[in-house]
Coordinates of C-alpha atoms in Angstrom, one line a residue:
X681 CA -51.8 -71.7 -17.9
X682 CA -49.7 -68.7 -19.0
X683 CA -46.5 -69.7 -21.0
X684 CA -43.5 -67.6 -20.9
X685 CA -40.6 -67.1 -23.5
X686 CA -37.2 -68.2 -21.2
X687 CA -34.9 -65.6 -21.7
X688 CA -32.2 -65.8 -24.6
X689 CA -28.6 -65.2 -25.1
X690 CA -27.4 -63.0 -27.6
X691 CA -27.2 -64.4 -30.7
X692 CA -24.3 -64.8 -33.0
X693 CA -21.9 -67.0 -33.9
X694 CA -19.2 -64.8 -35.6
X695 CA -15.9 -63.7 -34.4
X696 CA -17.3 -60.1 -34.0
X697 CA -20.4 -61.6 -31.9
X698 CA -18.2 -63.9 -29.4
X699 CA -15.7 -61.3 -29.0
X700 CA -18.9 -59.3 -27.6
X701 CA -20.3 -62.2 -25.7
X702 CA -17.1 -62.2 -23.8
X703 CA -16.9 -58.6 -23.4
X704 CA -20.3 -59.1 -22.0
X705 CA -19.4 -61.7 -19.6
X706 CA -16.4 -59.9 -18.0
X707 CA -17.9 -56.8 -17.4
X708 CA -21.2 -58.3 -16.1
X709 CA -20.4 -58.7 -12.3
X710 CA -18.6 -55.4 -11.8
X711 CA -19.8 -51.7 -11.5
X712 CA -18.0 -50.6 -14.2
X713 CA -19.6 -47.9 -17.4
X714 CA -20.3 -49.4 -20.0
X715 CA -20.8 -47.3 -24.1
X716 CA -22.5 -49.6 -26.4
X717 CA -21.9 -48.2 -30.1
X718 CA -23.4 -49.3 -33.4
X719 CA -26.0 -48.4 -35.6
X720 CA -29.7 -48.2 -35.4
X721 CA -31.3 -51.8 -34.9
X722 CA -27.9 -53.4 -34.2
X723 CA -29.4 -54.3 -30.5
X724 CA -27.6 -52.0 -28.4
X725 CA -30.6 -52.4 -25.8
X726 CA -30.4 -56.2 -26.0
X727 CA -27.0 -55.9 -25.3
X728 CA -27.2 -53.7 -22.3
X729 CA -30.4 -56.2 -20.6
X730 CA -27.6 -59.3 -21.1
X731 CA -25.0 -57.4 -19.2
X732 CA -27.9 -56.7 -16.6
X733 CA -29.3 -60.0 -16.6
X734 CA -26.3 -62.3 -16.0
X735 CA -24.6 -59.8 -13.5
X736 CA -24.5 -59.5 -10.0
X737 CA -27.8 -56.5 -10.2
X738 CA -29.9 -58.9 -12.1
X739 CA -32.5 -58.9 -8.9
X740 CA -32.8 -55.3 -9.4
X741 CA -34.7 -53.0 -11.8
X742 CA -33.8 -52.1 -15.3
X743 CA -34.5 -49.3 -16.4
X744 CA -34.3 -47.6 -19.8
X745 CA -34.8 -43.8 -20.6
X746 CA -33.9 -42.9 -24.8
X747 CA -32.2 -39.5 -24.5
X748 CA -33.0 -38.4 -27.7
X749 CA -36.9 -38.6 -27.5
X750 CA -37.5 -36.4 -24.6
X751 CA -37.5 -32.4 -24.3
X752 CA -34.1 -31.0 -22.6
X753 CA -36.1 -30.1 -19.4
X754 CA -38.3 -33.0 -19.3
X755 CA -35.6 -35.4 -19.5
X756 CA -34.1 -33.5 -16.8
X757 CA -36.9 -34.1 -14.8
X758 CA -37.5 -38.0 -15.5
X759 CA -33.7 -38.7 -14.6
X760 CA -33.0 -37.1 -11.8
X761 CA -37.2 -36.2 -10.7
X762 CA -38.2 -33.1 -9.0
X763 CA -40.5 -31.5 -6.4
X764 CA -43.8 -30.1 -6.0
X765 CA -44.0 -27.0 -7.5
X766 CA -40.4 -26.9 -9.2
X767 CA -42.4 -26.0 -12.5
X768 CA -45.5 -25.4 -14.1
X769 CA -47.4 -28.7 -13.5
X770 CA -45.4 -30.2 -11.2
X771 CA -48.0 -31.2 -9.0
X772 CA -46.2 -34.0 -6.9
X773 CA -42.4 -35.4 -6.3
X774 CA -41.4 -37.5 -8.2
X775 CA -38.1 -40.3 -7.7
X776 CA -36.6 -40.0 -11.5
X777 CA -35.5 -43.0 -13.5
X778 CA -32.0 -42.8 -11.5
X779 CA -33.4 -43.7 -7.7
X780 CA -35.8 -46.0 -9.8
X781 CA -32.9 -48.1 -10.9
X782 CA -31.2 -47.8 -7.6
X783 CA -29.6 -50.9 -7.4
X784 CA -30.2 -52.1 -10.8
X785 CA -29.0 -50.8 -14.0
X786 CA -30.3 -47.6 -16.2
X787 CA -29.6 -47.1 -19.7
X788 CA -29.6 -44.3 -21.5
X789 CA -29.5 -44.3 -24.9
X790 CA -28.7 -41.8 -27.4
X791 CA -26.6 -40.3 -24.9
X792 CA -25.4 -37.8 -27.5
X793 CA -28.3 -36.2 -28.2
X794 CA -28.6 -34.8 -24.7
X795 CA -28.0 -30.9 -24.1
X796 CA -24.4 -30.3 -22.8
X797 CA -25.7 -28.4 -19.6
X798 CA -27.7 -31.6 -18.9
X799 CA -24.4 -33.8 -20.0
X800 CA -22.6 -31.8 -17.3
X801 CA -24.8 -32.9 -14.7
X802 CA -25.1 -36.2 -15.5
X803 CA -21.2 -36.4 -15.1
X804 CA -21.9 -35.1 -12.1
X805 CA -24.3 -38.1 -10.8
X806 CA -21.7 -40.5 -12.1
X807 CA -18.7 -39.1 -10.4
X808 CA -20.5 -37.9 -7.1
X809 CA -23.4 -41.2 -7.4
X810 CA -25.8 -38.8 -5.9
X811 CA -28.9 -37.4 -7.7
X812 CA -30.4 -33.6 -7.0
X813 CA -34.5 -33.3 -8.3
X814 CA -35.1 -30.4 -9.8
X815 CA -36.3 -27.6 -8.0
X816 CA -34.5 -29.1 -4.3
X817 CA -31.4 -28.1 -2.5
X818 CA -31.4 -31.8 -1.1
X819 CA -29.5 -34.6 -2.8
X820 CA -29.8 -38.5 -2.5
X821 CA -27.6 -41.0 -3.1
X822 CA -28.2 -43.7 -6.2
X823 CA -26.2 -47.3 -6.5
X824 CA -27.2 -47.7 -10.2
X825 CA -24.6 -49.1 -12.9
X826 CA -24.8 -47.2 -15.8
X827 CA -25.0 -48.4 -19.5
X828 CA -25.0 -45.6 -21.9
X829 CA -25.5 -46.2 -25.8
X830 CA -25.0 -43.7 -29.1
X831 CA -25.7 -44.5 -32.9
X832 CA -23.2 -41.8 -33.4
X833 CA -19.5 -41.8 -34.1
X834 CA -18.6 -40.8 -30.6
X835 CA -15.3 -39.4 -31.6
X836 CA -16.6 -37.6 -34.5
X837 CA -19.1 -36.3 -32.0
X838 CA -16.6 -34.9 -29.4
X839 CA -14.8 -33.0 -32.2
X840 CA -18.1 -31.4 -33.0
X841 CA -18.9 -30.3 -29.5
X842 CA -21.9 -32.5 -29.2
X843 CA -20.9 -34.9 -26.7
X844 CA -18.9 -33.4 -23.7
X845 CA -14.7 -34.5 -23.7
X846 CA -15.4 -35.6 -20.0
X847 CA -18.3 -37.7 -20.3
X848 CA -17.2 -39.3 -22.7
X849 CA -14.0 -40.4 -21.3
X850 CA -16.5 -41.1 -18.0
X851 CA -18.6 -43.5 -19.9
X852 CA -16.1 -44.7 -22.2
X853 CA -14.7 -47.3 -19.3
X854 CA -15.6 -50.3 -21.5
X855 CA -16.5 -50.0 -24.7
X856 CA -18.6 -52.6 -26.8
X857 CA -19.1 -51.8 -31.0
X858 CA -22.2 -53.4 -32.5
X859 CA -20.9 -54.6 -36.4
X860 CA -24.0 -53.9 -38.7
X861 CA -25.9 -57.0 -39.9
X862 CA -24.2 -57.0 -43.5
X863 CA -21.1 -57.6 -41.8
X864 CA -22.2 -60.9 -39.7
X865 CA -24.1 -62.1 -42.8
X866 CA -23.4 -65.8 -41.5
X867 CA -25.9 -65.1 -38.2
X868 CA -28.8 -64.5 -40.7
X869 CA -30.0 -68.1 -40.2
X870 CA -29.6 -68.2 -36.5
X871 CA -31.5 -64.7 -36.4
X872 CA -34.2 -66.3 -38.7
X873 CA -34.6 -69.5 -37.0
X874 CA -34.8 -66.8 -33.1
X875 CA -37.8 -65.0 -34.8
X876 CA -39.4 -67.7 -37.1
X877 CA -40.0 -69.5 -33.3
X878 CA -40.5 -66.0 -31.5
X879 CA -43.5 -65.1 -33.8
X880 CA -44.9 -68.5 -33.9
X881 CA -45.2 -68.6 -30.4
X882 CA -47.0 -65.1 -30.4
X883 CA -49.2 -65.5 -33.2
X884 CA -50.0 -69.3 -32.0
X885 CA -48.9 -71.3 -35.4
X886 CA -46.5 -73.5 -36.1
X887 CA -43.3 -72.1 -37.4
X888 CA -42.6 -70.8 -41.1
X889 CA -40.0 -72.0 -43.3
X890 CA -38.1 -70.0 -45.3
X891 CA -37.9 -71.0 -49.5
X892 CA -34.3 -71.5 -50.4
X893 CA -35.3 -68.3 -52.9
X894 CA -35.7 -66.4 -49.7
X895 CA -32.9 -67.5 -47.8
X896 CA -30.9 -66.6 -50.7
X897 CA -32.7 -62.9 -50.6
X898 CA -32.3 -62.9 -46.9
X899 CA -28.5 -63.2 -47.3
X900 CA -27.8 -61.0 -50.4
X901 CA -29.7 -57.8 -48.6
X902 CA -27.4 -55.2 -47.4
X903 CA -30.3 -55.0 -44.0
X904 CA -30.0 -50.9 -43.8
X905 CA -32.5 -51.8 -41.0
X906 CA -30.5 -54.7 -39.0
X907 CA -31.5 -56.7 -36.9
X908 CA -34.2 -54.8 -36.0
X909 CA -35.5 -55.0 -39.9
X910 CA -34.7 -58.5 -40.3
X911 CA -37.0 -59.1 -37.2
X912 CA -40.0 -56.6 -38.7
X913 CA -39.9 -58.8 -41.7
X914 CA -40.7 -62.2 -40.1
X915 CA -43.8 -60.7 -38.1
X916 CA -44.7 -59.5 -41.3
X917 CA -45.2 -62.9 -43.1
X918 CA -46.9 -64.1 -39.4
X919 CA -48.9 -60.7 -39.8
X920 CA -49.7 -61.6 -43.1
X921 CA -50.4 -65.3 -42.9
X922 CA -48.0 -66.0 -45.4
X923 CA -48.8 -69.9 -45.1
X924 CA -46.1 -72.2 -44.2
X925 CA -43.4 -71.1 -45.9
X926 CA -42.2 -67.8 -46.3
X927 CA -42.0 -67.2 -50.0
X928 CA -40.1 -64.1 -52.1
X929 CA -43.6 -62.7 -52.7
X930 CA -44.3 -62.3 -49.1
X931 CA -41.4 -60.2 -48.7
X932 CA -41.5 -56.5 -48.5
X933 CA -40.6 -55.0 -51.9
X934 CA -37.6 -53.0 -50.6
X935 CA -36.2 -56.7 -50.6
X936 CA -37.1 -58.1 -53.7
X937 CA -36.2 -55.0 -55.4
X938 CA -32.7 -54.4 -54.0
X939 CA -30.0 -55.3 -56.3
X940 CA -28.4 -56.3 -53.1
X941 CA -24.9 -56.0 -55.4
X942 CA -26.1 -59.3 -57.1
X943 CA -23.9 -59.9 -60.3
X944 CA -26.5 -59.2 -63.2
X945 CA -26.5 -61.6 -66.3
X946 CA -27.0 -60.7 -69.7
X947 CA -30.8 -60.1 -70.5
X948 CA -30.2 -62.2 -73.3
X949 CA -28.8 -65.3 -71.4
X950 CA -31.3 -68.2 -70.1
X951 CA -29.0 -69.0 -67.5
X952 CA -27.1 -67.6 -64.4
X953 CA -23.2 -66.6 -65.5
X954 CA -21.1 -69.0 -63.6
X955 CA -19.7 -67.0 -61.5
X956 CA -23.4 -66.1 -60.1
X957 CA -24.6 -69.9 -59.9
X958 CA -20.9 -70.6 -57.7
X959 CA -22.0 -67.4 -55.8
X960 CA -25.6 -68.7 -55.0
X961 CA -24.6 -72.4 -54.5
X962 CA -22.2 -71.0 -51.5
X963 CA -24.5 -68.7 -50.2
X964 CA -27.2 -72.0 -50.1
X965 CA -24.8 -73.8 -48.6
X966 CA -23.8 -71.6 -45.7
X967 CA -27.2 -71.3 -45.3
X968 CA -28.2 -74.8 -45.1
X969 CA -25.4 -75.0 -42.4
X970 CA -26.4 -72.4 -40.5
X971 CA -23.3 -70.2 -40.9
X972 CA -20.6 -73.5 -40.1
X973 CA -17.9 -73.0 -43.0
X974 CA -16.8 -76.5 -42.3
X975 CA -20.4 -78.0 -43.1
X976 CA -21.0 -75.7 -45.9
X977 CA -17.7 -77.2 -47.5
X978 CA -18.6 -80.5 -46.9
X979 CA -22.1 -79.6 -48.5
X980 CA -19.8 -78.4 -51.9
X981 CA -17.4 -81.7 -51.4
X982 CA -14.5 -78.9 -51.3
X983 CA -11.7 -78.3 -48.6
X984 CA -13.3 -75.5 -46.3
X985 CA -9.6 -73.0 -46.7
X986 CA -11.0 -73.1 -50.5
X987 CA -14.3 -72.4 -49.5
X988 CA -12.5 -69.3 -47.5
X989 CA -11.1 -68.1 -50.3
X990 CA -14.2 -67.9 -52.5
X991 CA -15.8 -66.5 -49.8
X992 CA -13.6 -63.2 -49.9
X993 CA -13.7 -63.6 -53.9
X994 CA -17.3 -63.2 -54.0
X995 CA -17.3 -61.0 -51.2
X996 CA -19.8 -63.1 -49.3

């Protein structure tokens, strides 16, 4: 019997992630453009399939198409398709991405990095909802909801000519901003527990456990990679065989090199400054429940608007 992984929410806790969870659920079940913003590895993509999946087009196709990957005439060509003959080894029709998604939802990412001739007619298709293949004089019409995404600062980018004034303002209806990982730093155990069971379904094993030495490492990295890093490093310990429990050692050494801002003690001193032992007995605690500041307190036997405050003081 083939298993299957049910399909997840998006996952996060933090004020920044439910205020995108409910952006997510209001915008769902209507047509409207949606510009997902954020870094790289932030889950822009993920983000765009949960809009898809819980909306009113969910019976119809996603379909994604990364902007930045493709030659300007060949992404031409795979978004809106073309005819027999329009080029040099265009040997058959084709639909493009954009009738492939009719009724569905496409979503292009790295919207950006596409040419500005090519930006103009894509304004086109989302203002007129008709697509023209290259090389015809005949154009058909698409119901597709859009969902466009940029690593970019988009208004940074419309100063510098790279993004068109008028797409952007057309795919700017609803906006949702991705924070980086260092800034949700109390989803890292939620993350870790998604991917410790992801990987251990696919690799057929029983789940890892993270050392408290690595949960502490896991929550002191700055995650330059995000999400998408954080993931990479729990197949790594699956890829690895790390054993049970994933221990600093199986960690890449980008991690366990990183000062990660960690408060340094003397050389000379045997033990941690106190500052740095407060600072890692938070962190553990947190940790140990799963991002609740109210647990965590109780963990430290202190009120939870103290633990609040030592929070922001160690700039946790």
């Amino acid at each position: 019997m083939v298993r299957s992984v049910p399909r997840r929410p998006l996952i996060g806790k933090t004020p920044e992630m439910l205020e995108i969870q409910r952006l997510i659920s209001a915008v769902a079940h209507n047509r409207s453009t949606v510009l997902i913003t954020g870094e790289s590895g932030t889950g822009k993509e993920l983000v765009a399939r949960e809009i898809h999946a819980i909306g009113d087009r969910t019976r119809g196709p996603f379909v994604a198409v990364n902007c930045g990957s493709v030659s300007k005439t060949l992404l031409e060509s795979e978004l809106f398709g073309h005819v027999k003959g329009a080029f040099t080894g265009a040997l058959y029709d084709t639909l493009g991405f954009f009738r492939a998604a009719d009724g569905g939802t496409i979503f292009l990412d790295e919207v950006v990095e596409m040419e500005g001739d090519l930006q103009s007619k894509l304004l086109r298709v989302l203002q007129e909802r008709e697509v023209r293949p290259v090389g015809s004089s005949e154009t058909f019409p698409v119901d597709v909801r859009v969902v466009a995404a940029t690593n970019r600062d988009v208004d940074r980018a419309v100063k510098e000519g790279l993004l068109r004034e008028d797409l952007y303002y057309r795919v700017n209806v609803v906006t949702v901003k991705l924070p980086p990982l260092r800034q949700r730093k109390a989803d890292i155990p939620r993350l870790v527990e998604h991917f410790v069971e992801k990987y251990a379904f696919e690799y057929g094993v029983s789940a890892k456990k993270l050392h408290p030495a690595t949960t502490y490492l896991f929550l002191q990295y700055p995650w330059p990679g995000n999400v998408r890093e954080l993931e990479n490093v729990i197949e790594r310990a699956y890829a690895l065989d790390a054993g049970d429990v994933i221990l600093p050692e199986h960690l890449p050494s980008t991690m366990t090199e990183a000062e990660a801002g960690i408060e340094q003690r003397p050389e000379s001193s045997p033990v941690p400054t106190l500052a740095e032992a407060e600072r890692q007995a938070i962190i553990q605690a947190l940790a140990a429940a799963n991002g609740n500041k109210s647990k965590a307190a109780h963990y430290l036997r202190i009120h939870r608007n103290r633990l609040t405050r030592m929070m922001d003081r160690y700039d946790i």
